[in-house]
GROMACS .gro file of N, CA and C in nm:
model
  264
    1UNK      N    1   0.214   0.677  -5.403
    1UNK     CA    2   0.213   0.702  -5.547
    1UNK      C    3   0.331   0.793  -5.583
    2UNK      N    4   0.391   0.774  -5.690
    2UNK     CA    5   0.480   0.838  -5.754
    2UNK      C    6   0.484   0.896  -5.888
    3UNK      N    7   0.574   1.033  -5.949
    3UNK     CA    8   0.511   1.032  -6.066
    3UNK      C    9   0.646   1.026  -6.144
    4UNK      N   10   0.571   0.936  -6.230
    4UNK     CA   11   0.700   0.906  -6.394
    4UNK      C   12   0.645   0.959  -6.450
    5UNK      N   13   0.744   0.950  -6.605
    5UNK     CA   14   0.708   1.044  -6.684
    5UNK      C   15   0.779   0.922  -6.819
    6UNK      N   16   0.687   0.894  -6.872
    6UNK     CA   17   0.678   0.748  -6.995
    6UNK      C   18   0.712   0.884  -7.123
    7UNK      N   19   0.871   0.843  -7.139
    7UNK     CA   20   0.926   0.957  -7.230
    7UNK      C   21   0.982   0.836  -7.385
    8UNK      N   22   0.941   0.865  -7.520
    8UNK     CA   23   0.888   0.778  -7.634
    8UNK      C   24   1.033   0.844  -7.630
    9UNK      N   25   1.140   0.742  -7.699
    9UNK     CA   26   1.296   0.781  -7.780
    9UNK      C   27   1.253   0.698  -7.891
   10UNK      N   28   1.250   0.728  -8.053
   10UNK     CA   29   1.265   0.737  -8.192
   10UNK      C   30   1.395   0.701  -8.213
   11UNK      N   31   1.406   0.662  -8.370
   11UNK     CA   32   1.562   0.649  -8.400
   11UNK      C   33   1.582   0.830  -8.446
   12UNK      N   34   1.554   0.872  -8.418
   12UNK     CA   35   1.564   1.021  -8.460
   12UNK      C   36   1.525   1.132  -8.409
   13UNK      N   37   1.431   1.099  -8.253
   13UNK     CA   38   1.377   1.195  -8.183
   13UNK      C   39   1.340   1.174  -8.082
   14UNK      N   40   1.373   1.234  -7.953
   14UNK     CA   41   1.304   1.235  -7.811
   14UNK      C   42   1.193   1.321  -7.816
   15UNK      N   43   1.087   1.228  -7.767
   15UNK     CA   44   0.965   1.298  -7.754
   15UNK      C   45   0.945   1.286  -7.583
   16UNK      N   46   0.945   1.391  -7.504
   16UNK     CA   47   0.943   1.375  -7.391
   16UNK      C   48   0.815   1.366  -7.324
   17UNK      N   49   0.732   1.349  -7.234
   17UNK     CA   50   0.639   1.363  -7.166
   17UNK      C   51   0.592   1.439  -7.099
   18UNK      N   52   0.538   1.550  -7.087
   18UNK     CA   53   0.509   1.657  -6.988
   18UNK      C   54   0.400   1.686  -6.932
   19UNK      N   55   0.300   1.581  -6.897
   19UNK     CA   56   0.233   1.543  -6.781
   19UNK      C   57   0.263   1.467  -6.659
   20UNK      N   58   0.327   1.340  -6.713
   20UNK     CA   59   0.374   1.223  -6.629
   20UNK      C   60   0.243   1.138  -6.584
   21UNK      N   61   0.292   1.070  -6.455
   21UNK     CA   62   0.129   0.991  -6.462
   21UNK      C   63   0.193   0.912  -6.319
   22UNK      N   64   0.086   0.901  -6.217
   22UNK     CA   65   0.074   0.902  -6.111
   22UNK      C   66   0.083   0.733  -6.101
   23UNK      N   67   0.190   0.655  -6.063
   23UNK     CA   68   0.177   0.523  -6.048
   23UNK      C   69   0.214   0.458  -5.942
   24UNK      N   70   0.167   0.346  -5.837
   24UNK     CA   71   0.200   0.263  -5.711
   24UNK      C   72   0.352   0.287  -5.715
   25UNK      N   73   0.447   0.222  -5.819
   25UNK     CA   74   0.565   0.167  -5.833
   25UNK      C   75   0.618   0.202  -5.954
   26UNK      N   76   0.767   0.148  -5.994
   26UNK     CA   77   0.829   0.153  -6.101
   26UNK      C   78   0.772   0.039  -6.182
   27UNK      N   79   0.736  -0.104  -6.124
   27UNK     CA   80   0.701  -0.232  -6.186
   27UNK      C   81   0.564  -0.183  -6.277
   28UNK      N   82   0.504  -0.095  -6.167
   28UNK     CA   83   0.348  -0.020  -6.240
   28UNK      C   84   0.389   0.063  -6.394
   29UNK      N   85   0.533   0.128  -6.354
   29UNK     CA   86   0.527   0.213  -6.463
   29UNK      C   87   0.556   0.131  -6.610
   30UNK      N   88   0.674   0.029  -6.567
   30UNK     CA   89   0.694  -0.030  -6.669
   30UNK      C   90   0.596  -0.121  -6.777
   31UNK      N   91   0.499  -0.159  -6.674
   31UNK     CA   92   0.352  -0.234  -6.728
   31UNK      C   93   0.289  -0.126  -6.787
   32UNK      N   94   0.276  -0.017  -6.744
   32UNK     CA   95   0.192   0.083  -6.789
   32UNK      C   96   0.277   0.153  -6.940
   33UNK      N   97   0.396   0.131  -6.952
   33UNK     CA   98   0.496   0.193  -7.059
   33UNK      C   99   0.487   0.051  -7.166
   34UNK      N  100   0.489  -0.069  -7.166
   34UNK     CA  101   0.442  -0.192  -7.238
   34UNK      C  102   0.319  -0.113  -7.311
   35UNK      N  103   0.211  -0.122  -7.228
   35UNK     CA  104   0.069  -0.114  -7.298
   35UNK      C  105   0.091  -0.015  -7.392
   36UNK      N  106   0.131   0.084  -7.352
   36UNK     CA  107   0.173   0.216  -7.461
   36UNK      C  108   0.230   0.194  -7.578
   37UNK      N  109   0.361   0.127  -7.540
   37UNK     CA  110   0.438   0.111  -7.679
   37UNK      C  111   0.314  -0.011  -7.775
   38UNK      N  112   0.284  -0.079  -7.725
   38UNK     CA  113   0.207  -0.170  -7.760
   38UNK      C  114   0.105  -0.057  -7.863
   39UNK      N  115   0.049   0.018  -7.829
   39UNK     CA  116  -0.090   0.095  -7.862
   39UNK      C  117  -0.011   0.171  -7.965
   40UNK      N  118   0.099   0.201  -7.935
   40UNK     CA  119   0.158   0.290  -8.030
   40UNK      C  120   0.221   0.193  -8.137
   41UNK      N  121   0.269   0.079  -8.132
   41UNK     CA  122   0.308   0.005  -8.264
   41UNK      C  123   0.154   0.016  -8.362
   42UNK      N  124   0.068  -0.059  -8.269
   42UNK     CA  125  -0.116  -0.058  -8.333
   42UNK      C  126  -0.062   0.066  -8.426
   43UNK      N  127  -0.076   0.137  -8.402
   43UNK     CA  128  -0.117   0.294  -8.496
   43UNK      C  129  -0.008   0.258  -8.587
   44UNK      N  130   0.118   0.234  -8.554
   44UNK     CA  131   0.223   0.237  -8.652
   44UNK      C  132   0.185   0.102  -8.788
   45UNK      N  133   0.143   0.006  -8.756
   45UNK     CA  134   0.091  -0.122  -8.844
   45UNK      C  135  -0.004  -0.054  -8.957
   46UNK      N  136  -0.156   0.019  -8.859
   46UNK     CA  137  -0.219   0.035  -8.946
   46UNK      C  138  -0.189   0.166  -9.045
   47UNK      N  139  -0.085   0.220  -9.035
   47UNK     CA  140   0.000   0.341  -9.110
   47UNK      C  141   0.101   0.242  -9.193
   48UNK      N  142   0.102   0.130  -9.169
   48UNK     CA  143   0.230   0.103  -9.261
   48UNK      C  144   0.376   0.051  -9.241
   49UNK      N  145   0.382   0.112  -9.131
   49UNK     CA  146   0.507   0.166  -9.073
   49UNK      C  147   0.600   0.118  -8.951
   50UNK      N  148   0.595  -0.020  -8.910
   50UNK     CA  149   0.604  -0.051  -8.747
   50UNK      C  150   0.767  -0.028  -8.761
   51UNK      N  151   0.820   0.016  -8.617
   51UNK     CA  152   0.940   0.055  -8.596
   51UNK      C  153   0.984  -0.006  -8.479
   52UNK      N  154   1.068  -0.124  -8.504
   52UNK     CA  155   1.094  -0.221  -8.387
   52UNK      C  156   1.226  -0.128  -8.282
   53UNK      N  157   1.264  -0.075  -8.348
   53UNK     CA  158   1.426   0.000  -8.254
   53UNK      C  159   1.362   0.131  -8.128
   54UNK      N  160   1.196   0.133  -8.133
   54UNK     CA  161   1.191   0.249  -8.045
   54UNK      C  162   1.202   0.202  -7.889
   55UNK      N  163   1.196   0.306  -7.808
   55UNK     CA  164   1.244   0.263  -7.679
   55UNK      C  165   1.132   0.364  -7.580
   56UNK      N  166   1.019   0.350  -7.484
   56UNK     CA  167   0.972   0.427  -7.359
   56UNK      C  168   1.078   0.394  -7.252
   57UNK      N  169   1.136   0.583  -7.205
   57UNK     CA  170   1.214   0.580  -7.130
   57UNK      C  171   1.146   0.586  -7.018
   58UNK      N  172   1.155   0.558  -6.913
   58UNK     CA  173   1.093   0.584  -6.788
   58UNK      C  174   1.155   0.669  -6.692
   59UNK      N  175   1.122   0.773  -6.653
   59UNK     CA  176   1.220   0.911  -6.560
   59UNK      C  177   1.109   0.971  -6.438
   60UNK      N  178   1.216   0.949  -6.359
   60UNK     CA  179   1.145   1.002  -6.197
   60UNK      C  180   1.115   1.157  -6.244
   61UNK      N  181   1.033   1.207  -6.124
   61UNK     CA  182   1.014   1.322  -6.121
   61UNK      C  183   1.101   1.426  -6.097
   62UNK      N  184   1.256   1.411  -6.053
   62UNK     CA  185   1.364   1.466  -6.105
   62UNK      C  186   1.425   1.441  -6.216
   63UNK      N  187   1.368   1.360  -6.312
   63UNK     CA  188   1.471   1.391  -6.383
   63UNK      C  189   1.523   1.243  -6.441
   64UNK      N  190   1.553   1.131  -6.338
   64UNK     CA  191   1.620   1.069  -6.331
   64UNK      C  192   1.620   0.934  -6.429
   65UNK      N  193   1.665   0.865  -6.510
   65UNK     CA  194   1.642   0.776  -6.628
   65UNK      C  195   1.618   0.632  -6.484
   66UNK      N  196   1.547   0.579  -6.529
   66UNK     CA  197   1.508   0.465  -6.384
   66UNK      C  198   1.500   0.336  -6.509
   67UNK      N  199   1.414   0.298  -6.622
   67UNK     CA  200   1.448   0.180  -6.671
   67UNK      C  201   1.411   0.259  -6.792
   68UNK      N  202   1.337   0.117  -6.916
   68UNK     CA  203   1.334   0.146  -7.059
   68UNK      C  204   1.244  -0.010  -7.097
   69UNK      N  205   1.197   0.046  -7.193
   69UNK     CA  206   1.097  -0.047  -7.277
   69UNK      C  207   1.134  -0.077  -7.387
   70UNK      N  208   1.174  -0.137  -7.415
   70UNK     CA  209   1.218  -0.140  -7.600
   70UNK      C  210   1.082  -0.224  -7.638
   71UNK      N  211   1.042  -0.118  -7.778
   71UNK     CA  212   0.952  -0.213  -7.789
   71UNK      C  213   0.948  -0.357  -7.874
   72UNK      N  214   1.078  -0.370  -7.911
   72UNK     CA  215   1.074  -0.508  -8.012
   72UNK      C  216   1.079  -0.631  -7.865
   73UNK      N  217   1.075  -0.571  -7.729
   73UNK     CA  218   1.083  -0.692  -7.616
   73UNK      C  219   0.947  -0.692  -7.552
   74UNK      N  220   0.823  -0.630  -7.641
   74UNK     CA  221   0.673  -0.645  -7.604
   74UNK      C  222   0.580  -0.699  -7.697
   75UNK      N  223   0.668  -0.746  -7.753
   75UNK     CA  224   0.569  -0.824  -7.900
   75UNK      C  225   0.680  -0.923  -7.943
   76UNK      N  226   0.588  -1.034  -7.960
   76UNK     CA  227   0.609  -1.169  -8.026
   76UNK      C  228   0.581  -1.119  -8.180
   77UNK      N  229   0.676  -1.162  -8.283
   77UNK     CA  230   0.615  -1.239  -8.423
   77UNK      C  231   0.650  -1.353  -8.442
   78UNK      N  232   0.516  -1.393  -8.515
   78UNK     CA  233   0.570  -1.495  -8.550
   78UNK      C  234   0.495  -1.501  -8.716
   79UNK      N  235   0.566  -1.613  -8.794
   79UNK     CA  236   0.527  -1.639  -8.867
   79UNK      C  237   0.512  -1.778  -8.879
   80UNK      N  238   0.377  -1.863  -8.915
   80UNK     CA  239   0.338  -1.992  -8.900
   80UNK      C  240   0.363  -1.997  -8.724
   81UNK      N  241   0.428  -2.094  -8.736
   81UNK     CA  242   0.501  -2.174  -8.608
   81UNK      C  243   0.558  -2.114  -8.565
   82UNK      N  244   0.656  -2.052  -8.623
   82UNK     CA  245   0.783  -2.017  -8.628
   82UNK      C  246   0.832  -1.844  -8.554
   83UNK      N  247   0.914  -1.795  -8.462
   83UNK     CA  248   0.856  -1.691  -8.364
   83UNK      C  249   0.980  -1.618  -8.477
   84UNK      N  250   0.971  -1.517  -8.441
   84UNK     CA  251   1.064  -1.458  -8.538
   84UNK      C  252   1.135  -1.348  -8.364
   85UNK      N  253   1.270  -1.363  -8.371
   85UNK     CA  254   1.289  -1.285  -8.267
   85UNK      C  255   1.346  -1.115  -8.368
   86UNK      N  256   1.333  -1.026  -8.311
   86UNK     CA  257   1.302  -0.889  -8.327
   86UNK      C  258   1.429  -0.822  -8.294
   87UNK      N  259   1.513  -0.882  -8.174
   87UNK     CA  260   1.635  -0.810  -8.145
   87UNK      C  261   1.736  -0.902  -8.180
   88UNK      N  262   1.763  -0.855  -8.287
   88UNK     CA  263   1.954  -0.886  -8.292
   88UNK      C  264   2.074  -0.869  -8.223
   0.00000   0.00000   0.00000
Protein backbone atom coordinates (compact mmCIF):
# COMPACT_ATOMS: atom_id res chain seq x y z
CA UNK A 1 0.00 0.00 0.00
CA UNK A 2 0.95 3.44 -0.74
CA UNK A 3 -0.15 6.83 0.19
CA UNK A 4 -1.44 9.59 -2.38
CA UNK A 5 -2.76 12.44 -1.73
CA UNK A 6 -6.04 13.25 -4.41
CA UNK A 7 -5.13 17.16 -4.49
CA UNK A 8 -8.64 19.17 -6.30
CA UNK A 9 -6.83 22.18 -8.82
CA UNK A 10 -9.86 24.92 -9.60
CA UNK A 11 -9.52 27.46 -12.32
CA UNK A 12 -8.54 29.66 -9.42
CA UNK A 13 -7.38 27.52 -6.54
CA UNK A 14 -5.33 24.58 -5.26
CA UNK A 15 -7.01 22.86 -2.72
CA UNK A 16 -4.54 20.39 -1.45
CA UNK A 17 -5.17 17.24 0.53
CA UNK A 18 -3.83 16.67 3.90
CA UNK A 19 -4.76 13.30 4.87
CA UNK A 20 -4.00 11.31 1.70
CA UNK A 21 -5.41 7.83 1.48
CA UNK A 22 -3.84 4.52 1.59
CA UNK A 23 -4.12 2.76 -1.96
CA UNK A 24 -2.74 -0.88 -3.70
CA UNK A 25 -1.42 1.28 -6.75
CA UNK A 26 -1.42 4.47 -8.76
CA UNK A 27 -4.24 2.71 -11.26
CA UNK A 28 -6.19 2.46 -7.60
CA UNK A 29 -5.58 6.05 -7.07
CA UNK A 30 -6.66 7.24 -10.29
CA UNK A 31 -10.09 5.13 -10.05
CA UNK A 32 -10.40 6.33 -6.67
CA UNK A 33 -9.70 10.29 -7.92
CA UNK A 34 -12.62 9.58 -10.97
CA UNK A 35 -15.22 8.65 -8.28
CA UNK A 36 -14.37 11.91 -6.46
CA UNK A 37 -14.39 14.29 -9.14
CA UNK A 38 -17.49 12.50 -10.19
CA UNK A 39 -19.17 13.12 -6.50
CA UNK A 40 -17.88 16.45 -6.60
CA UNK A 41 -19.42 17.57 -10.10
CA UNK A 42 -22.94 15.81 -8.27
CA UNK A 43 -22.71 18.68 -5.66
CA UNK A 44 -21.65 21.18 -8.31
CA UNK A 45 -25.08 20.32 -10.71
CA UNK A 46 -27.24 20.37 -7.81
CA UNK A 47 -25.72 24.06 -6.84
CA UNK A 48 -26.01 25.15 -10.30
CA UNK A 49 -22.71 25.33 -11.12
CA UNK A 50 -20.74 22.32 -12.95
CA UNK A 51 -17.13 23.25 -13.81
CA UNK A 52 -15.74 21.10 -16.61
CA UNK A 53 -11.85 22.69 -16.55
CA UNK A 54 -11.18 21.19 -12.89
CA UNK A 55 -8.41 18.76 -12.55
CA UNK A 56 -7.58 15.86 -9.20
CA UNK A 57 -3.92 15.98 -9.03
CA UNK A 58 -2.52 12.87 -7.81
CA UNK A 59 1.00 13.28 -5.57
CA UNK A 60 3.17 10.64 -3.88
CA UNK A 61 3.94 10.95 -0.44
CA UNK A 62 6.91 13.14 -1.27
CA UNK A 63 5.58 15.38 -2.89
CA UNK A 64 5.74 14.17 -6.28
CA UNK A 65 2.91 15.13 -9.18
CA UNK A 66 2.45 11.22 -10.57
CA UNK A 67 -0.84 11.76 -12.93
CA UNK A 68 -4.24 13.98 -13.11
CA UNK A 69 -7.94 13.60 -13.62
CA UNK A 70 -9.54 16.16 -15.54
CA UNK A 71 -12.82 15.99 -14.86
CA UNK A 72 -14.51 16.86 -18.26
CA UNK A 73 -12.56 13.07 -19.23
CA UNK A 74 -15.07 11.28 -16.48
CA UNK A 75 -18.33 12.18 -17.75
CA UNK A 76 -20.13 11.70 -20.94
CA UNK A 77 -22.90 14.38 -22.11
CA UNK A 78 -24.96 13.92 -24.09
CA UNK A 79 -27.81 15.43 -25.47
CA UNK A 80 -30.58 13.14 -27.27
CA UNK A 81 -28.27 10.86 -29.26
CA UNK A 82 -25.92 13.06 -29.64
CA UNK A 83 -22.54 12.94 -27.05
CA UNK A 84 -21.42 16.31 -26.62
CA UNK A 85 -17.53 16.14 -26.13
CA UNK A 86 -16.40 18.50 -23.10
CA UNK A 87 -12.70 19.06 -24.11
CA UNK A 88 -11.77 21.29 -26.77
Amino acid sequence: MSLFYLNLRTTTDFIGDEDGIELPSLAAAVATAAVSARDIMSEAVQDGDLQLGETIEIHDAQGRFLSAVHFCDVLKIRLGAREIVARA
